[in-house]
Tab-separated table of C-alpha atoms and ligand atoms in Angstrom:
chain	number	residue	atom	x	y	z
A	1201	MET	CA	-21.544	-29.157	42.858
A	1202	ARG	CA	-24.170	-31.342	41.775
A	1203	LYS	CA	-23.816	-35.205	42.362
A	1204	LEU	CA	-24.002	-36.525	39.055
A	1205	ALA	CA	-23.320	-40.074	40.175
A	1206	SER	CA	-24.016	-41.639	43.630
A	1207	VAL	CA	-24.567	-44.826	45.396
A	1208	GLN	CA	-28.409	-45.150	45.774
A	1209	VAL	CA	-31.045	-47.719	46.494
A	1210	ILE	CA	-33.924	-49.076	44.769
A	1211	ARG	CA	-36.746	-47.735	46.620
A	1212	LYS	CA	-39.669	-49.279	44.645
A	1213	LEU	CA	-40.064	-51.347	41.333
A	1214	SER	CA	-43.390	-50.908	39.263
A	1215	PRO	CA	-44.185	-52.728	36.161
A	1216	ILE	CA	-44.404	-50.910	33.042
A	1217	LYS	CA	-47.589	-51.884	30.694
A	1218	ASP	CA	-47.056	-54.284	27.971
A	1219	ALA	CA	-43.205	-54.779	28.737
A	1220	ASP	CA	-41.933	-58.175	29.732
A	1221	ARG	CA	-38.238	-57.421	30.133
A	1222	ILE	CA	-37.909	-53.915	31.813
A	1223	GLU	CA	-39.630	-52.493	34.858
A	1224	LEU	CA	-39.613	-49.135	36.232
A	1225	ALA	CA	-37.280	-48.467	39.231
A	1226	HIS	CA	-37.589	-45.561	41.583
A	1227	ILE	CA	-34.621	-44.134	42.879
A	1228	GLU	CA	-34.584	-40.986	45.205
A	1229	GLY	CA	-37.188	-39.017	43.478
A	1230	PHE	CA	-36.362	-39.985	39.980
A	1231	GLN	CA	-37.652	-42.964	37.946
A	1232	CYS	CA	-35.648	-44.999	35.614
A	1233	VAL	CA	-36.103	-47.879	33.304
A	1234	VAL	CA	-34.148	-51.099	34.408
A	1235	PRO	CA	-33.912	-54.845	33.265
A	1236	LYS	CA	-36.200	-56.875	35.205
A	1237	GLY	CA	-34.428	-59.099	37.956
A	1238	ARG	CA	-33.383	-56.197	39.976
A	1239	HIS	CA	-34.946	-56.045	43.577
A	1240	VAL	CA	-36.173	-53.577	46.104
A	1241	GLY	CA	-33.247	-52.536	48.556
A	1242	ASP	CA	-30.599	-53.278	45.449
A	1243	LYS	CA	-27.905	-50.906	45.789
A	1244	VAL	CA	-27.150	-49.028	42.468
A	1245	ILE	CA	-24.869	-46.263	40.952
A	1246	TYR	CA	-27.481	-44.107	40.097
A	1247	ILE	CA	-26.372	-41.592	36.983
A	1248	GLU	CA	-28.364	-38.430	36.388
A	1249	THR	CA	-29.265	-36.967	33.191
A	1250	ASP	CA	-26.500	-34.232	31.779
A	1251	SER	CA	-23.880	-36.629	32.750
A	1252	ILE	CA	-21.031	-37.136	30.235
A	1253	CYS	CA	-19.709	-40.571	30.743
A	1254	PRO	CA	-16.215	-41.815	29.737
A	1255	LYS	CA	-15.804	-43.867	26.718
A	1256	ASN	CA	-14.869	-46.886	28.348
A	1257	GLU	CA	-15.740	-50.674	29.396
A	1258	THR	CA	-18.141	-49.724	32.017
A	1259	PHE	CA	-20.283	-47.364	29.757
A	1260	ALA	CA	-19.782	-49.271	26.373
A	1261	PHE	CA	-23.503	-50.017	26.481
A	1262	LEU	CA	-24.211	-46.197	25.752
A	1263	LYS	CA	-22.462	-46.788	22.443
A	1264	GLY	CA	-20.709	-43.206	22.466
A	1265	LYS	CA	-23.762	-40.979	23.251
A	1266	SER	CA	-22.737	-37.652	24.117
A	1267	HIS	CA	-24.487	-37.504	27.483
A	1268	ILE	CA	-27.210	-38.744	29.355
A	1269	LYS	CA	-30.589	-37.621	28.206
A	1270	LEU	CA	-34.229	-38.039	29.561
A	1271	GLN	CA	-35.837	-40.745	27.432
A	1272	LYS	CA	-39.243	-42.053	26.884
A	1273	ILE	CA	-39.418	-45.651	26.905
A	1274	ARG	CA	-42.570	-47.725	26.363
A	1275	GLY	CA	-44.399	-44.555	27.125
A	1276	VAL	CA	-42.795	-43.728	30.351
A	1277	TYR	CA	-40.020	-41.364	31.165
A	1278	SER	CA	-36.977	-42.749	32.093
A	1279	GLN	CA	-34.500	-40.551	33.857
A	1280	GLY	CA	-30.730	-41.389	33.883
A	1281	ILE	CA	-29.276	-44.715	34.454
A	1282	ALA	CA	-28.815	-47.342	37.083
A	1283	LEU	CA	-25.548	-49.490	37.333
A	1284	GLU	CA	-25.376	-52.723	39.391
A	1285	TYR	CA	-23.494	-52.156	42.569
A	1286	HIS	CA	-22.095	-54.622	44.958
A	1287	GLY	CA	-19.484	-52.618	46.631
A	1288	ASP	CA	-19.592	-51.355	50.538
A	1289	ALA	CA	-19.758	-47.714	49.967
A	1290	PRO	CA	-23.124	-46.501	51.887
A	1291	VAL	CA	-26.173	-44.719	50.411
A	1292	GLY	CA	-25.323	-41.290	49.086
A	1293	THR	CA	-21.692	-41.731	48.261
A	1294	ASP	CA	-20.509	-39.528	45.400
A	1295	MET	CA	-19.174	-41.516	42.726
A	1296	THR	CA	-18.885	-38.756	40.065
A	1297	GLU	CA	-15.239	-38.245	40.004
A	1298	VAL	CA	-14.475	-42.044	40.558
A	1299	LEU	CA	-16.251	-42.859	37.300
A	1300	GLY	CA	-14.919	-39.860	35.587
A	1301	ILE	CA	-18.009	-38.396	34.963
A	1302	THR	CA	-18.406	-34.437	34.016
A	1303	LYS	CA	-21.379	-32.225	33.335
A	1304	TYR	CA	-22.847	-31.406	30.136
A	1305	GLU	CA	-23.256	-28.008	29.593
A	1306	PRO	CA	-25.432	-26.586	26.872
A	1307	PRO	CA	-23.631	-24.168	24.609
A	1308	GLN	CA	-23.495	-20.540	25.792
A	1309	GLN	CA	-23.401	-17.371	23.504
A	1310	PRO	CA	-19.813	-16.233	24.260
A	1311	GLU	CA	-19.540	-12.756	26.239
A	1312	ASP	CA	-16.512	-10.717	26.863
A	1313	THR	CA	-15.802	-10.676	30.494
A	1314	ILE	CA	-13.870	-8.494	32.892
A	1315	GLY	CA	-13.673	-10.481	35.975
A	1316	ASP	CA	-14.918	-13.238	38.256
A	1317	PHE	CA	-18.408	-13.631	39.583
A	1318	PRO	CA	-18.230	-11.800	43.116
A	1319	SER	CA	-17.529	-13.858	46.208
A	1320	PHE	CA	-19.838	-12.103	48.195
A	1321	ILE	CA	-23.116	-13.013	46.330
A	1322	PRO	CA	-24.368	-16.611	46.165
A	1323	LYS	CA	-24.425	-18.039	42.434
A	1324	THR	CA	-27.774	-18.711	40.954
A	1325	ASP	CA	-28.850	-22.561	41.098
A	1326	GLU	CA	-31.863	-24.641	41.878
A	1327	VAL	CA	-31.890	-28.092	43.403
A	1328	ARG	CA	-34.014	-30.753	41.568
A	1329	ALA	CA	-37.149	-31.863	43.733
A	1330	GLN	CA	-36.152	-35.344	42.885
A	1331	ASN	CA	-32.952	-34.833	45.064
A	1332	ILE	CA	-34.732	-33.706	47.908
A	1333	LEU	CA	-37.338	-36.162	48.839
A	1334	GLU	CA	-36.902	-36.033	52.669
A	1335	LEU	CA	-36.881	-32.330	52.740
A	1336	LEU	CA	-40.336	-32.342	50.670
A	1337	THR	CA	-41.807	-34.818	53.517
A	1338	LYS	CA	-40.317	-32.413	56.218
A	1339	TYR	CA	-42.029	-29.611	54.896
A	1340	LYS	CA	-45.184	-31.079	53.510
A	1341	GLY	CA	-48.225	-28.922	53.843
A	1342	VAL	CA	-46.061	-25.392	53.804
A	1343	PRO	CA	-47.857	-23.007	51.605
A	1344	CYS	CA	-45.858	-22.284	48.222
A	1345	TYR	CA	-45.779	-20.612	45.149
A	1346	ALA	CA	-44.640	-21.600	41.760
A	1347	THR	CA	-42.795	-19.157	39.154
A	1348	GLU	CA	-42.401	-20.074	35.533
A	1349	LYS	CA	-38.688	-21.481	35.237
A	1350	LEU	CA	-37.297	-19.632	32.019
A	1351	ASP	CA	-34.518	-21.157	30.013
A	1352	GLY	CA	-31.931	-18.463	29.177
A	1353	SER	CA	-29.057	-17.250	30.900
A	1354	SER	CA	-28.762	-16.507	34.845
A	1355	CYS	CA	-27.929	-12.979	35.069
A	1356	THR	CA	-26.899	-11.085	38.459
A	1357	ILE	CA	-26.854	-7.102	38.597
A	1358	TYR	CA	-25.390	-5.924	41.735
A	1359	ARG	CA	-23.770	-2.853	43.456
A	1360	LYS	CA	-21.131	-2.797	45.826
A	1361	GLY	CA	-19.470	0.473	47.136
A	1362	LYS	CA	-19.373	2.756	43.940
A	1363	HIS	CA	-19.541	-0.189	41.643
A	1364	ILE	CA	-22.200	-1.467	39.497
A	1365	GLY	CA	-21.828	-4.784	37.685
A	1366	VAL	CA	-23.390	-7.067	35.708
A	1367	CYS	CA	-22.594	-10.923	35.855
A	1368	THR	CA	-23.577	-14.329	34.107
A	1369	ARG	CA	-23.593	-17.511	35.819
A	1370	LYS	CA	-19.864	-17.307	36.217
A	1371	ARG	CA	-18.339	-14.123	35.279
A	1372	GLU	CA	-18.607	-10.502	35.157
A	1373	VAL	CA	-19.506	-8.810	31.800
A	1374	ASP	CA	-18.235	-5.396	30.476
A	1375	ASN	CA	-20.971	-2.658	29.664
A	1376	THR	CA	-20.970	-3.302	25.969
A	1377	SER	CA	-22.272	-6.874	26.435
A	1378	ARG	CA	-26.005	-7.544	25.261
A	1379	MET	CA	-26.677	-8.333	29.070
A	1380	TYR	CA	-25.455	-5.164	30.441
A	1381	GLN	CA	-27.351	-3.393	27.676
A	1382	THR	CA	-30.613	-4.936	28.320
A	1383	ALA	CA	-30.318	-4.219	32.002
A	1384	GLU	CA	-29.535	-0.815	31.088
A	1385	LYS	CA	-32.483	-0.471	28.620
A	1386	GLN	CA	-34.864	-1.838	31.460
A	1387	GLY	CA	-33.657	0.647	33.892
A	1388	LEU	CA	-32.165	-1.950	36.296
A	1389	ILE	CA	-28.701	-0.178	36.218
A	1390	LYS	CA	-30.598	3.130	37.208
A	1391	PHE	CA	-32.357	1.328	39.741
A	1392	LEU	CA	-28.907	0.258	41.584
A	1393	THR	CA	-27.346	3.695	41.184
A	1394	PHE	CA	-26.481	5.234	44.589
A	1395	LYS	CA	-28.595	7.902	46.093
A	1396	ASP	CA	-25.829	10.405	46.071
A	1397	SER	CA	-25.451	10.062	42.444
A	1398	GLY	CA	-28.404	12.358	42.079
A	1399	ASN	CA	-30.447	9.928	40.306
A	1400	SER	CA	-33.997	10.051	41.438
A	1401	TYR	CA	-34.470	6.002	40.846
A	1402	ALA	CA	-31.567	5.594	43.516
A	1403	GLU	CA	-33.518	5.642	47.017
A	1404	HIS	CA	-31.508	2.812	48.242
A	1405	ASP	CA	-28.051	3.159	50.086
A	1406	TRP	CA	-27.033	-0.318	50.588
A	1407	ASP	CA	-25.348	-2.993	48.824
A	1408	PHE	CA	-27.814	-5.376	46.842
A	1409	ALA	CA	-28.112	-7.555	43.920
A	1410	LEU	CA	-30.841	-8.489	41.643
A	1411	GLN	CA	-30.944	-11.844	40.278
A	1412	GLY	CA	-32.925	-12.886	37.111
A	1413	GLU	CA	-32.677	-14.948	33.784
A	1414	PHE	CA	-31.761	-13.077	30.706
A	1415	VAL	CA	-33.936	-14.495	27.740
A	1416	GLY	CA	-34.069	-13.496	24.148
A	1417	PRO	CA	-33.577	-14.300	20.569
A	1418	LYS	CA	-29.828	-15.652	21.172
A	1419	GLU	CA	-30.344	-17.298	24.365
A	1420	GLN	CA	-30.670	-21.121	24.605
A	1421	GLY	CA	-32.625	-21.569	21.387
A	1422	ASN	CA	-35.102	-18.900	22.455
A	1423	HIS	CA	-37.654	-21.139	23.500
A	1424	LEU	CA	-40.065	-17.975	24.492
A	1425	HIS	CA	-39.738	-16.935	20.781
A	1426	LEU	CA	-38.962	-13.165	21.809
A	1427	SER	CA	-37.807	-10.655	19.328
A	1428	GLU	CA	-35.909	-8.679	22.258
A	1429	PRO	CA	-33.681	-9.907	25.066
A	1430	HIS	CA	-35.343	-9.226	28.536
A	1431	ILE	CA	-34.221	-9.943	32.096
A	1432	TYR	CA	-36.873	-11.430	34.339
A	1433	ILE	CA	-35.754	-11.184	38.166
A	1434	PHE	CA	-36.296	-14.149	40.548
A	1435	SER	CA	-34.253	-13.041	43.659
A	1436	VAL	CA	-33.098	-9.883	45.613
A	1437	TYR	CA	-29.887	-10.392	47.771
A	1438	ASP	CA	-28.737	-7.964	50.412
A	1439	ILE	CA	-24.980	-7.913	50.330
A	1440	ASN	CA	-24.677	-6.406	53.475
A	1441	LYS	CA	-26.773	-8.577	55.592
A	1442	GLN	CA	-25.727	-11.615	53.213
A	1443	GLY	CA	-29.311	-12.943	52.899
A	1444	TYR	CA	-31.915	-13.112	50.349
A	1445	PHE	CA	-35.080	-11.030	50.599
A	1446	ASP	CA	-38.442	-13.100	51.503
A	1447	GLN	CA	-41.178	-13.254	48.819
A	1448	ASP	CA	-42.997	-10.365	50.240
A	1449	SER	CA	-40.349	-7.982	50.693
A	1450	MET	CA	-39.118	-8.669	47.343
A	1451	ASP	CA	-42.656	-8.146	45.874
A	1452	VAL	CA	-42.766	-4.698	47.555
A	1453	PHE	CA	-39.202	-3.832	46.656
A	1454	LEU	CA	-39.474	-4.754	43.134
A	1455	GLY	CA	-43.161	-4.064	42.749
A	1456	SER	CA	-42.543	-0.174	43.633
A	1457	HIS	CA	-40.112	-0.074	41.363
A	1458	ASP	CA	-41.659	-1.749	38.308
A	1459	VAL	CA	-39.218	-4.342	37.731
A	1460	ASP	CA	-40.374	-7.314	35.787
A	1461	THR	CA	-40.369	-10.299	37.744
A	1462	VAL	CA	-40.509	-14.134	36.471
A	1463	PRO	CA	-44.503	-15.028	36.091
A	1464	VAL	CA	-46.107	-16.504	39.009
A	1465	ILE	CA	-47.984	-19.572	38.000
A	1466	ASP	CA	-49.837	-20.599	41.007
A	1467	GLU	CA	-49.999	-21.307	44.880
A	1468	PHE	CA	-50.041	-24.372	46.788
A	1469	ASN	CA	-49.382	-26.376	49.633
A	1470	LEU	CA	-46.147	-28.484	49.289
A	1471	THR	CA	-46.522	-32.005	48.711
A	1472	ASP	CA	-44.051	-34.752	48.751
A	1473	ASP	CA	-45.397	-36.665	45.959
A	1474	ILE	CA	-43.013	-36.187	43.066
A	1475	ASP	CA	-45.786	-37.327	40.661
A	1476	ALA	CA	-47.695	-34.823	41.712
A	1477	LEU	CA	-45.067	-32.042	41.458
A	1478	VAL	CA	-44.172	-33.007	37.923
A	1479	LYS	CA	-47.830	-32.609	36.863
A	1480	ARG	CA	-47.682	-28.955	38.264
A	1481	ALA	CA	-44.429	-28.431	36.020
A	1482	ILE	CA	-46.127	-29.829	32.962
A	1483	GLY	CA	-48.131	-27.115	30.979
A	1484	ASN	CA	-47.649	-24.263	28.688
A	1485	SER	CA	-45.589	-21.105	29.211
A	1486	THR	CA	-47.038	-17.702	30.174
A	1487	PHE	CA	-45.466	-16.343	27.170
A	1488	GLY	CA	-47.368	-18.492	24.414
A	1489	ASN	CA	-48.564	-21.773	23.009
A	1490	PHE	CA	-45.701	-23.930	23.724
A	1491	PRO	CA	-44.194	-26.012	26.813
A	1492	ARG	CA	-42.538	-24.096	29.827
A	1493	GLU	CA	-39.401	-25.499	31.008
A	1494	GLY	CA	-40.659	-26.023	34.490
A	1495	ILE	CA	-41.449	-24.348	37.660
A	1496	VAL	CA	-39.438	-23.139	40.506
A	1497	ILE	CA	-40.954	-23.427	44.147
A	1498	ARG	CA	-40.548	-21.484	47.308
A	1499	PRO	CA	-42.519	-20.849	50.299
A	1500	ILE	CA	-44.541	-17.744	50.739
A	1501	GLU	CA	-43.585	-17.042	54.191
A	1502	PRO	CA	-40.022	-17.264	55.369
A	1503	ILE	CA	-39.443	-20.550	57.403
A	1504	GLU	CA	-37.825	-20.222	60.973
A	1505	GLY	CA	-35.086	-22.694	61.237
A	1506	LEU	CA	-34.927	-23.816	57.915
A	1507	ILE	CA	-32.325	-26.638	57.676
A	1508	GLY	CA	-31.191	-29.218	54.839
A	1509	PHE	CA	-31.642	-27.195	51.600
A	1510	PRO	CA	-28.382	-26.266	49.733
A	1511	GLY	CA	-27.252	-22.911	50.405
A	1512	ASN	CA	-29.829	-22.927	53.490
A	1513	ARG	CA	-32.513	-21.582	51.128
A	1514	PHE	CA	-35.891	-23.135	50.598
A	1515	SER	CA	-36.019	-23.061	46.833
A	1516	PHE	CA	-36.263	-26.065	44.347
A	1517	LYS	CA	-37.192	-26.740	40.648
A	1518	VAL	CA	-39.258	-29.257	38.733
A	1519	ILE	CA	-38.599	-29.685	35.145
A	1520	ASN	CA	-41.276	-30.279	32.698
A	1521	PRO	CA	-40.234	-33.564	31.176
A	1522	GLU	CA	-42.316	-32.438	28.048
A	1523	TYR	CA	-39.877	-29.798	27.487
A	1524	GLN	CA	-36.927	-31.735	28.318
A	1525	MET	CA	-37.821	-34.459	25.663
A	1526	LYS	CA	-38.745	-31.540	22.842
A	1527	LYS	CA	-35.561	-29.721	23.445
A	1528	GLY	CA	-33.596	-33.061	23.357
A	1529	GLU	CA	-31.141	-32.701	26.180
B	841	ATP	P1	-28.465	-28.626	37.241
B	841	ATP	O1	-28.126	-28.031	38.506
B	841	ATP	O2	-29.840	-29.395	37.211
B	841	ATP	O3	-27.276	-29.187	36.594
B	841	ATP	P2	-28.084	-25.837	36.056
B	841	ATP	O4	-27.539	-25.455	37.240
B	841	ATP	O5	-27.674	-25.739	34.767
B	841	ATP	O6	-28.768	-27.292	36.163
B	841	ATP	P3	-30.902	-25.014	35.635
B	841	ATP	O7	-31.552	-26.180	35.326
B	841	ATP	O8	-30.974	-24.102	34.438
B	841	ATP	O9	-29.301	-24.861	36.143
B	841	ATP	O10	-31.731	-24.255	36.960
B	841	ATP	C1	-31.185	-23.277	37.533
B	841	ATP	C2	-31.261	-22.044	37.100
B	841	ATP	O11	-32.716	-21.518	36.692
B	841	ATP	C3	-30.934	-20.718	37.966
B	841	ATP	O12	-29.766	-20.534	37.939
B	841	ATP	C4	-31.484	-19.700	37.220
B	841	ATP	O13	-30.769	-18.976	36.410
B	841	ATP	C5	-32.573	-20.280	36.258
B	841	ATP	N1	-33.958	-19.739	36.473
B	841	ATP	C6	-34.850	-19.766	35.342
B	841	ATP	N2	-36.311	-19.340	35.964
B	841	ATP	C7	-36.012	-19.192	37.205
B	841	ATP	C8	-36.836	-19.091	38.134
B	841	ATP	N3	-38.255	-18.721	38.120
B	841	ATP	N4	-36.641	-18.889	39.455
B	841	ATP	C9	-35.589	-19.250	39.619
B	841	ATP	N5	-34.425	-19.645	38.962
B	841	ATP	C10	-34.588	-19.736	37.680
B	842	MN	MN1	-27.140	-26.469	39.138
B	843	MN	MN1	-31.070	-22.937	33.072
């Protein structure tokens, strides 16, 4: 679960051009506009975007806004809010529940579901670069690649024993759903079928899952302006070994079966400079003349003895603030 509110410190304060009363506070990798008078080293309760705050005295200043969004104030991006904090809780303490904060989820297309997401496959998720500053410093210089982050619905297609299933972020859908039908149309169901089924695509006799983004006319505002739904794969998970394929093995495996993957944007050495990473996230989509949602960054080579990343996987996202502003979330 994402910590939406936590105790943090102001790392740095910088002036905002032509503004007398406000300045920019740097908290973890985030930047947030605060009234003047705060100091570097001050503890705050930092509340991230997407937080739904309760309607009470503490949050009266939000004037009933549904959830916290990215804002542009005097030409600078302001992410989340920083409440003054004078308590004893150590930096990092999760305050989400104590404050009664919940997460805003954009409305989803309803699907008929037939069961829970399987427990033997990790759910798709990506941590934000701004939440892992120390890890970025630790792995600075590592050769990485960035793929385009597509704003659709998470999709997992797996086989286990004799069963082939298609799942959204949280549930398994039935074979009449749009997601299942799209997987079928793209040959992904066939791809996962067993060797002994007599199917020529089925060369593999181990259990695995393909994970990708389902995009199309009815998904998340169809920001790619597609006329047909489509699934773009970003991960392959080996259910028997309980581990993800690294980049090379995935490319070979999917490439040899003509499976569509999320577009690769570029390769570079990892930096811990958040502004530089955000600059990389800004840009147009590979699909056309409109801003992309962001990028997902992963190492080119697997890293020995990796620690610290959620789910023990070196992978994180950088959202394009221009996209976020435009989408209004
Ligand atoms: P948050 O964790 O910030 O609250 P969230 O969990 O709702 O947000 P997203 O912001 O959509 O999720 O980011 C993670 C998701 O991005 C993944 O679960 C996956 O479905 C999707 N995704 C889209 N494109 C890619 C890509 N190229 N690589 C990896 N994941 C991708
Ligand atoms: Mn998440
Ligand atoms: Mn998403």
